[in-house]
Coordinates of C-alpha atoms in Angstrom, one line a residue:
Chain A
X1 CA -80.5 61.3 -166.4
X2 CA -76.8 60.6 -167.1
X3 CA -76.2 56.9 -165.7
X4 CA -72.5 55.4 -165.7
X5 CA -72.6 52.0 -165.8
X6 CA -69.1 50.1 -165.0
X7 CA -69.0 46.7 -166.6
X8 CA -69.9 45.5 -170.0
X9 CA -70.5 41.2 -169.0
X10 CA -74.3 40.5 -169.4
X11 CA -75.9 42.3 -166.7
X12 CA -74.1 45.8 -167.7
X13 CA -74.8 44.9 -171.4
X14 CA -78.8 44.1 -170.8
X15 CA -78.7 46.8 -168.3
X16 CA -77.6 49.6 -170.5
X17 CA -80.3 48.5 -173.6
X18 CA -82.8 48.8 -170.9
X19 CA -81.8 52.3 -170.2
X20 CA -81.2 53.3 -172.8
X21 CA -84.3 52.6 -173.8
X22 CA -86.0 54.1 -171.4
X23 CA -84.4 57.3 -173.0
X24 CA -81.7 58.0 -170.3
X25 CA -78.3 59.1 -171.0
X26 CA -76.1 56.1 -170.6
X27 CA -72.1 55.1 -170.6
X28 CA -70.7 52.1 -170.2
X29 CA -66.9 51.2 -169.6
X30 CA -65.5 48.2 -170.5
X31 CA -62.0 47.1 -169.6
X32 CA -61.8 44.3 -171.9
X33 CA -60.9 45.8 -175.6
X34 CA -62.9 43.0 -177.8
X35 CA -65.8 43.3 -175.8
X36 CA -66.0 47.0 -175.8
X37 CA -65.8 46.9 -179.4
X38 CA -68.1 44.3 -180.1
X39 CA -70.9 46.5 -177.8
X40 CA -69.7 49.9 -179.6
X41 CA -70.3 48.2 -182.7
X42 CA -74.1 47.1 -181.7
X43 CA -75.3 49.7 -179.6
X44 CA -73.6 52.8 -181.1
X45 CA -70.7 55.6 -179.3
X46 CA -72.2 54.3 -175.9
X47 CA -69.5 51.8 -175.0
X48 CA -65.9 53.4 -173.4
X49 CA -63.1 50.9 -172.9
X50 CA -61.0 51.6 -169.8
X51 CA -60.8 50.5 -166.1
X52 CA -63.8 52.2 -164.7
X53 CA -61.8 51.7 -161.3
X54 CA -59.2 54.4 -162.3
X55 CA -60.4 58.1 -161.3
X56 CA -59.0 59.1 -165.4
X57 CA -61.2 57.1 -167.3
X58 CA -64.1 58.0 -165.0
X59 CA -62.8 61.9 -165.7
X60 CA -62.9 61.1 -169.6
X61 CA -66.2 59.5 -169.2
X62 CA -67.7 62.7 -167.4
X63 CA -68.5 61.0 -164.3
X64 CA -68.6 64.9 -162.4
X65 CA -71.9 65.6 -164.1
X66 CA -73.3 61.6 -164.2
X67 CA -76.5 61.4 -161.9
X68 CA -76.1 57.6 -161.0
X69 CA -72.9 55.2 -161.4
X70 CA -73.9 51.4 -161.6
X71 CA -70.9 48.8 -161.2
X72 CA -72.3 45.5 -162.4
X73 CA -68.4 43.8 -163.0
X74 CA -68.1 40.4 -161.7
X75 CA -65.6 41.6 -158.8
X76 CA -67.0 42.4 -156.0
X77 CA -63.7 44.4 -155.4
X78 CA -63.8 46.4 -158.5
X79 CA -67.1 47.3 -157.6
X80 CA -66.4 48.9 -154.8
X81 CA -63.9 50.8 -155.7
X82 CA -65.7 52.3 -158.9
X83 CA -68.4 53.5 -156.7
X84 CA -65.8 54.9 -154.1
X85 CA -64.2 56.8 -157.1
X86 CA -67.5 58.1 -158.3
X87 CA -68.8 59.0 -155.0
X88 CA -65.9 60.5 -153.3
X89 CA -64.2 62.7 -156.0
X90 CA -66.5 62.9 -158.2
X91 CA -69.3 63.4 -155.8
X92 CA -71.7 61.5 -158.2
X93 CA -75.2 61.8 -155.9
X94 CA -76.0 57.8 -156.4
X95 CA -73.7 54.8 -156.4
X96 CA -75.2 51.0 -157.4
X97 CA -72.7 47.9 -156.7
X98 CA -73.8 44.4 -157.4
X99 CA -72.2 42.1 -154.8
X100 CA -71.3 38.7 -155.3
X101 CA -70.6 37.5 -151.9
X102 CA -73.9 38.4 -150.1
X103 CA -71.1 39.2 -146.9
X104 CA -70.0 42.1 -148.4
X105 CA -73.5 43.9 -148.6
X106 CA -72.6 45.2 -145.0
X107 CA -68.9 45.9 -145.8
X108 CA -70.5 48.0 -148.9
X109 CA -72.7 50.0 -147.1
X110 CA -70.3 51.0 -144.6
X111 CA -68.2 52.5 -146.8
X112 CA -71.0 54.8 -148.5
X113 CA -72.3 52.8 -151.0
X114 CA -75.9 53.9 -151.6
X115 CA -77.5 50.7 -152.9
X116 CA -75.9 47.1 -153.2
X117 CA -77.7 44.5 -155.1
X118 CA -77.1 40.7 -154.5
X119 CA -78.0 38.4 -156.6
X120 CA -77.6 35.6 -154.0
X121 CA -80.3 37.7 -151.9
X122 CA -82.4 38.1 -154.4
X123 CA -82.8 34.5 -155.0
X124 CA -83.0 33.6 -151.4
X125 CA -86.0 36.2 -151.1
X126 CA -87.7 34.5 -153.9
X127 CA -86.9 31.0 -152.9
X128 CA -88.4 32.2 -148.8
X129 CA -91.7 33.7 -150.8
X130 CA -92.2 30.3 -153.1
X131 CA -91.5 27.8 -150.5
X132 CA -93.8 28.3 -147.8
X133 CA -92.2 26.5 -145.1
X134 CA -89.4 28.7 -145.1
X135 CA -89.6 30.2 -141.5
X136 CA -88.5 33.8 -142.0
X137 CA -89.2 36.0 -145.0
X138 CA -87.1 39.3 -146.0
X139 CA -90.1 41.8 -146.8
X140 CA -88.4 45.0 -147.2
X141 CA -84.8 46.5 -146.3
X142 CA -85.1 49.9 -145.1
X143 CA -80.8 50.6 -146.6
X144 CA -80.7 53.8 -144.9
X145 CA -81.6 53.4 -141.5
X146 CA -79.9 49.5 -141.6
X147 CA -83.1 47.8 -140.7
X148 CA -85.0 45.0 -142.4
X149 CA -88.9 44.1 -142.3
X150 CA -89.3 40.5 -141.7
X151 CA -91.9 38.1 -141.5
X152 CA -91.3 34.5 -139.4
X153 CA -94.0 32.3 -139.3
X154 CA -94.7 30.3 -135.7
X155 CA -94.5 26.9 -136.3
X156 CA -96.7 24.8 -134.1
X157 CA -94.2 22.7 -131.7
X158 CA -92.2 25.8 -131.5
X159 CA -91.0 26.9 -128.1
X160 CA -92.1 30.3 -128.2
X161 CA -95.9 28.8 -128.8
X162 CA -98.2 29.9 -125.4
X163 CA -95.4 32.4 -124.2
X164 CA -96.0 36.0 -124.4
X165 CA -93.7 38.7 -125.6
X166 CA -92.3 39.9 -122.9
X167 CA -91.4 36.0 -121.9
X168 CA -88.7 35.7 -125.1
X169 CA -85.9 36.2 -125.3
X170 CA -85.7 39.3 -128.2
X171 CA -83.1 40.9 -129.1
X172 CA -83.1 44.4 -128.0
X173 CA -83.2 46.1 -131.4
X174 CA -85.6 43.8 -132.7
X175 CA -89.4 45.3 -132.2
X176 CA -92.3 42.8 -133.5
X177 CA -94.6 45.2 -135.0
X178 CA -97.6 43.3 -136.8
X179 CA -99.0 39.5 -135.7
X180 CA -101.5 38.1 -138.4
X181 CA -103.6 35.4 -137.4
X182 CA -105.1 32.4 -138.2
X183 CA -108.4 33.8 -139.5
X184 CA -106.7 36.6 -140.8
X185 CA -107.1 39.1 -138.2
X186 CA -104.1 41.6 -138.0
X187 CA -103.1 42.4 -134.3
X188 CA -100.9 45.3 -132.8
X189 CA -98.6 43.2 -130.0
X190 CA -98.1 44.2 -126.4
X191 CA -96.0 42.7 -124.2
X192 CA -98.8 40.4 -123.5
X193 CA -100.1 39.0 -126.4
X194 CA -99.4 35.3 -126.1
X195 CA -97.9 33.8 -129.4
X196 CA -99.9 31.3 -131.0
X197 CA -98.9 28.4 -133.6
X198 CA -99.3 29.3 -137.2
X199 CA -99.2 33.4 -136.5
X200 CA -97.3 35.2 -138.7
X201 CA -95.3 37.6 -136.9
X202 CA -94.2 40.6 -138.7
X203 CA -91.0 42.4 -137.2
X204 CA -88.5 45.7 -137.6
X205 CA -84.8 44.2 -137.1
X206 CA -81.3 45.5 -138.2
X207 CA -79.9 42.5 -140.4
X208 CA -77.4 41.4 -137.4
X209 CA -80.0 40.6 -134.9
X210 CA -82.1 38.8 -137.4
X211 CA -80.8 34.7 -136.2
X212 CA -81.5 36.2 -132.9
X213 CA -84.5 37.3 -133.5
X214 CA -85.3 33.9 -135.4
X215 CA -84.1 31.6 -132.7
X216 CA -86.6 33.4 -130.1
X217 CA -89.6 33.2 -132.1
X218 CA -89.1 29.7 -133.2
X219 CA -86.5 28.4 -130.9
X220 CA -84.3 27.0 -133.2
Chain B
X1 CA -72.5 56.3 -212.2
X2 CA -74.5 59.1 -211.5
X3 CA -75.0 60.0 -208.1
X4 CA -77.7 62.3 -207.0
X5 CA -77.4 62.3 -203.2
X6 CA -73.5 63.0 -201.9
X7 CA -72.2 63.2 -198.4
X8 CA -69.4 65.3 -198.0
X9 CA -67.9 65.6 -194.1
X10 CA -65.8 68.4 -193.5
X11 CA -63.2 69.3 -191.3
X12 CA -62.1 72.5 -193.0
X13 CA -58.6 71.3 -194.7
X14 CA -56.9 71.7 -198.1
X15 CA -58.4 68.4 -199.0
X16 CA -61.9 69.5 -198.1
X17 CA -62.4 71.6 -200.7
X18 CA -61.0 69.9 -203.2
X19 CA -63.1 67.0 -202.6
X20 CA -65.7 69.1 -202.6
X21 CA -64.7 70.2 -206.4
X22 CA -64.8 66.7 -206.8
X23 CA -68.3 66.4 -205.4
X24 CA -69.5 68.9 -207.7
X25 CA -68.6 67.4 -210.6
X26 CA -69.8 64.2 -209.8
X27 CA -73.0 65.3 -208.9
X28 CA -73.4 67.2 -212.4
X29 CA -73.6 71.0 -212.6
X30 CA -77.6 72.6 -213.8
X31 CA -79.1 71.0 -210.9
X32 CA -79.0 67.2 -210.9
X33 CA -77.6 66.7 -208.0
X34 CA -77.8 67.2 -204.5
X35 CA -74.3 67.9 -201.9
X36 CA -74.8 67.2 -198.2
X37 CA -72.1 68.8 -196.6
X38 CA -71.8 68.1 -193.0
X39 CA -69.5 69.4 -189.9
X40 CA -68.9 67.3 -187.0
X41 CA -68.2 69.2 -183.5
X42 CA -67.2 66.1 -181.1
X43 CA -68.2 66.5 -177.5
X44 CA -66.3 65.2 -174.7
X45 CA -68.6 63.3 -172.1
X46 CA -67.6 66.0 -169.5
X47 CA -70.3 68.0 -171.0
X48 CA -73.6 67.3 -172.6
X49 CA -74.3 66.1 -176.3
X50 CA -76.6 69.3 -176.5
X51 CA -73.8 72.1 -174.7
X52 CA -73.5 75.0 -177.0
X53 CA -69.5 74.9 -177.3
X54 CA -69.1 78.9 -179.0
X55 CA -65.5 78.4 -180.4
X56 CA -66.3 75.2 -182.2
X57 CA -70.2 76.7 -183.4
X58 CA -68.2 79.8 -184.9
X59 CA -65.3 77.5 -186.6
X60 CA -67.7 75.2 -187.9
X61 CA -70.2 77.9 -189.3
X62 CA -67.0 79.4 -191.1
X63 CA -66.0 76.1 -192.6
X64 CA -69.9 75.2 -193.5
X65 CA -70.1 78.9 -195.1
X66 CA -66.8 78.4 -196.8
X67 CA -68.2 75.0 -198.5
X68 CA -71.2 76.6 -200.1
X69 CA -69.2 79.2 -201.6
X70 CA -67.4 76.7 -202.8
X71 CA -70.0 74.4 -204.5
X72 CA -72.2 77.7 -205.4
X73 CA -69.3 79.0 -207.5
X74 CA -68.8 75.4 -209.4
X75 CA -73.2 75.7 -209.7
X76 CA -74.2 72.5 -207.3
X77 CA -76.9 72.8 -205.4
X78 CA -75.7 72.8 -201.6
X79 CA -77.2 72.0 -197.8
X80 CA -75.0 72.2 -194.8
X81 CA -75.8 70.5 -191.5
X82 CA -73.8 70.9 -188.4
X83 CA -73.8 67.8 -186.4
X84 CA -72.9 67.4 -182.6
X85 CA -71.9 63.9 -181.4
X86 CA -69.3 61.8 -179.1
X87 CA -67.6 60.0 -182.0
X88 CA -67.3 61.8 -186.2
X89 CA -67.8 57.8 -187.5
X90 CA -70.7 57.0 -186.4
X91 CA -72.5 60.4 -186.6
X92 CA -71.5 60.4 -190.4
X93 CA -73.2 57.3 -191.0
X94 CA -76.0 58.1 -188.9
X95 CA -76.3 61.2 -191.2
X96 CA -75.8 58.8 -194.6
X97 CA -78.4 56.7 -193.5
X98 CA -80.7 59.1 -192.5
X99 CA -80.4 61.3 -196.0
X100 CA -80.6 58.1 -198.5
X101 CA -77.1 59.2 -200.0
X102 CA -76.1 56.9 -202.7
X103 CA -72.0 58.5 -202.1
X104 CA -69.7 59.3 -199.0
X105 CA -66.7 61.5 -200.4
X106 CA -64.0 62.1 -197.9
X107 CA -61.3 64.9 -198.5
X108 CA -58.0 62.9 -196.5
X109 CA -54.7 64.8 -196.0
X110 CA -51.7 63.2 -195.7
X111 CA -51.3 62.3 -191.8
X112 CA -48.5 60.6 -190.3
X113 CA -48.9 58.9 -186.5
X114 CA -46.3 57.0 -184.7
X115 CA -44.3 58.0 -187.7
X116 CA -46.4 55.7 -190.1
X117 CA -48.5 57.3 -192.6
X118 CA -52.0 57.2 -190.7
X119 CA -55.9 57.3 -191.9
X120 CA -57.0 57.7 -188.5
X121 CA -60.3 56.6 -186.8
X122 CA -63.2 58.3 -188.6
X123 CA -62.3 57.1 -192.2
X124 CA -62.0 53.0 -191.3
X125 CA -65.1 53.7 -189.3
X126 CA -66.8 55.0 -192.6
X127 CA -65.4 52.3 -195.0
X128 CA -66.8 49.3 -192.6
X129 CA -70.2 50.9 -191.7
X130 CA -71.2 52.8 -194.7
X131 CA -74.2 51.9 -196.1
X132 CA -73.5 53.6 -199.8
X133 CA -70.3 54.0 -202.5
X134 CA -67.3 55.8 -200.2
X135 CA -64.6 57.8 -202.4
X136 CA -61.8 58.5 -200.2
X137 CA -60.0 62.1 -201.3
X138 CA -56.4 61.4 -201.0
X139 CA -54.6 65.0 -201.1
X140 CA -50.8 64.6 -202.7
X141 CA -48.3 64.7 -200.0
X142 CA -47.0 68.0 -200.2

């Protein structure tokens, strides 16, 4: 596989040893001139120094026949636009952007970015699966369709405790798929089952409707 | 200083050949020693490292074909590679390392760039990375 990879600061550089080891097929383009160099000089005729936001040094780095382009700079902005480049005139099939500012994921999607990776989300998901107070947990993101899995746990006290489904206040988009009890036991909701403290509810929500979907089951 | 394993890269210029003369006599007629000669086809990133490129294959086989002549008449023993990489440099010193050469020998014509005579990029490349001896072929300015 021939993988682009725009952006030669730490995560570009460890990210292009790693594929590169794996035996891909791997660019990288570096604006900076020092920094190219110094990588050229380490890991070999891998390393291009340009803007990999200009659609010239992506034609000189053969971006029309690269399978994946990854933009790991630290600009959100040039991020985006390297993606855009590859994606829409060179029609590269799969386009990676690491966002900064966890508010652009959305932004980035909307304008056909295949995959966005946050850092700051990453973290978050880790710090929700390690403290396990943390009322609502990011299982999976489902990027095409827009929808996330989620897991909130009841906590007792919590208005939505006794009530059943159909009694809170959901939001529409939001469907509670899976409630784990207590002892374990999975259960399929209906619109009857009556919440209970400690369940773990897990539910299908786009990312928009997730507070909402948060302040019905716990009522915060 | 003897030298039993020489790299020779070459382009197919004036200077080629004679470094190649050169070569030949360093490395000692009746068999002692052994001439790498090696053509470089640089491939732009548009297409694959592996993309047969005919005009260039059919160039370099001339040129390649042209140095053993060359180093058969003067009685050296001769093997010609033809290499395909992004950058000349670093696949000559790929090729040094990877053939234990104790000598680079480089034919260089006189170039001018910018109006200021000029080496270009291969030969600074070779003289920092080499891992061996480099004689650099300088051809009279004609």
């Amino acid at each position: 596989m021939y993988i682009i990879v725009v952006g030669g600061g730490r995560v570009g550089y460890y990210l292009t040893k790693a594929l590169l080891s794996e035996g891909h097929e791997v660019l990288m383009i570096e604006k900076n001139a020092t920094v190219s160099k110094t990588i050229a000089d380490e890991l070999g005729s891998v390393c291009l120094h340009g803007d990999g936001c200009e659609a010239a040094t992506l034609d000189g780095a053969g971006t029309a026949r690269a399978d994946m382009l990854i933009a790991v700079t630290g600009d959100d902005e040039d991020n985006l636009v390297a993606c855009q480049v590859a994606k829409h005139k060179f029609n590269v099939p799969r386009t990676i952007a690491r966002v900064r500012n966890p508010q652009h994921e959305a932004i980035f999607k909307k304008l056909g970015i295949d995959v966005t990776v946050s850092s700051t989300n990453i973290i978050l998901e880790h710090i929700e699966h390690e403290v396990p107070s943390h009322p609502l947990m990011h299982l999976l993101t489902i990027s095409d369709k827009g929808l996330e899995v989620v897991e909130i746990k009841i906590p007792a006290g919590s208005a939505s405790v006794g009530k059943t489904i159909k009694e809170l206040s959901l939001p529409p988009e939001s469907i509670l798929s899976l409630i784990i009890r207590k002892e374990r036991k999975p259960i399929v909701p209906t619109s009857n089952t009556i919440l209970k403290a400690e369940d773990q509810v897990v539910a299908v929500t786009p990312p928009e409707s997730e507070d909402a979907l948060r302040a019905a089951l716990i009522g915060r | 200083m003897q030298f039993n394993k020489i790299l020779v890269p070459v382009a197919g210029t004036k200077a080629d050949e004679e470094a190649m003369e050169l070569a030949c006599t360093l490395a000692g007629a009746k068999n002692k020693g052994l001439i790498f000669a090696v053509h470089v086809i640089p491939v732009e990133r548009s297409l694959p490292l592996d993309s047969e490129i005919e005009s260039e294959i059919g160039r370099a086989d001339s040129i390649l074909a042209h140095t053993e002549l060359l180093a058969q008449e003067q009685g050296c023993r001769i093997e010609t590679d033809l290499l395909q990489a992004r950058e000349v440099g670093p696949a000559i010193i790929d090729e040094a390392i990877e053939r234990e050469v104790n000598l680079i020998l480089i034919g260089v014509s006189y170039k001018k760039h910018f109006g200021q005579f000029s080496l270009g990029d291969v030969v600074p490349y070779v003289l920092k990375n080499a891992p061996c001896r480099v004689i650099l072929y300088h051809q009279r300015k004609s």
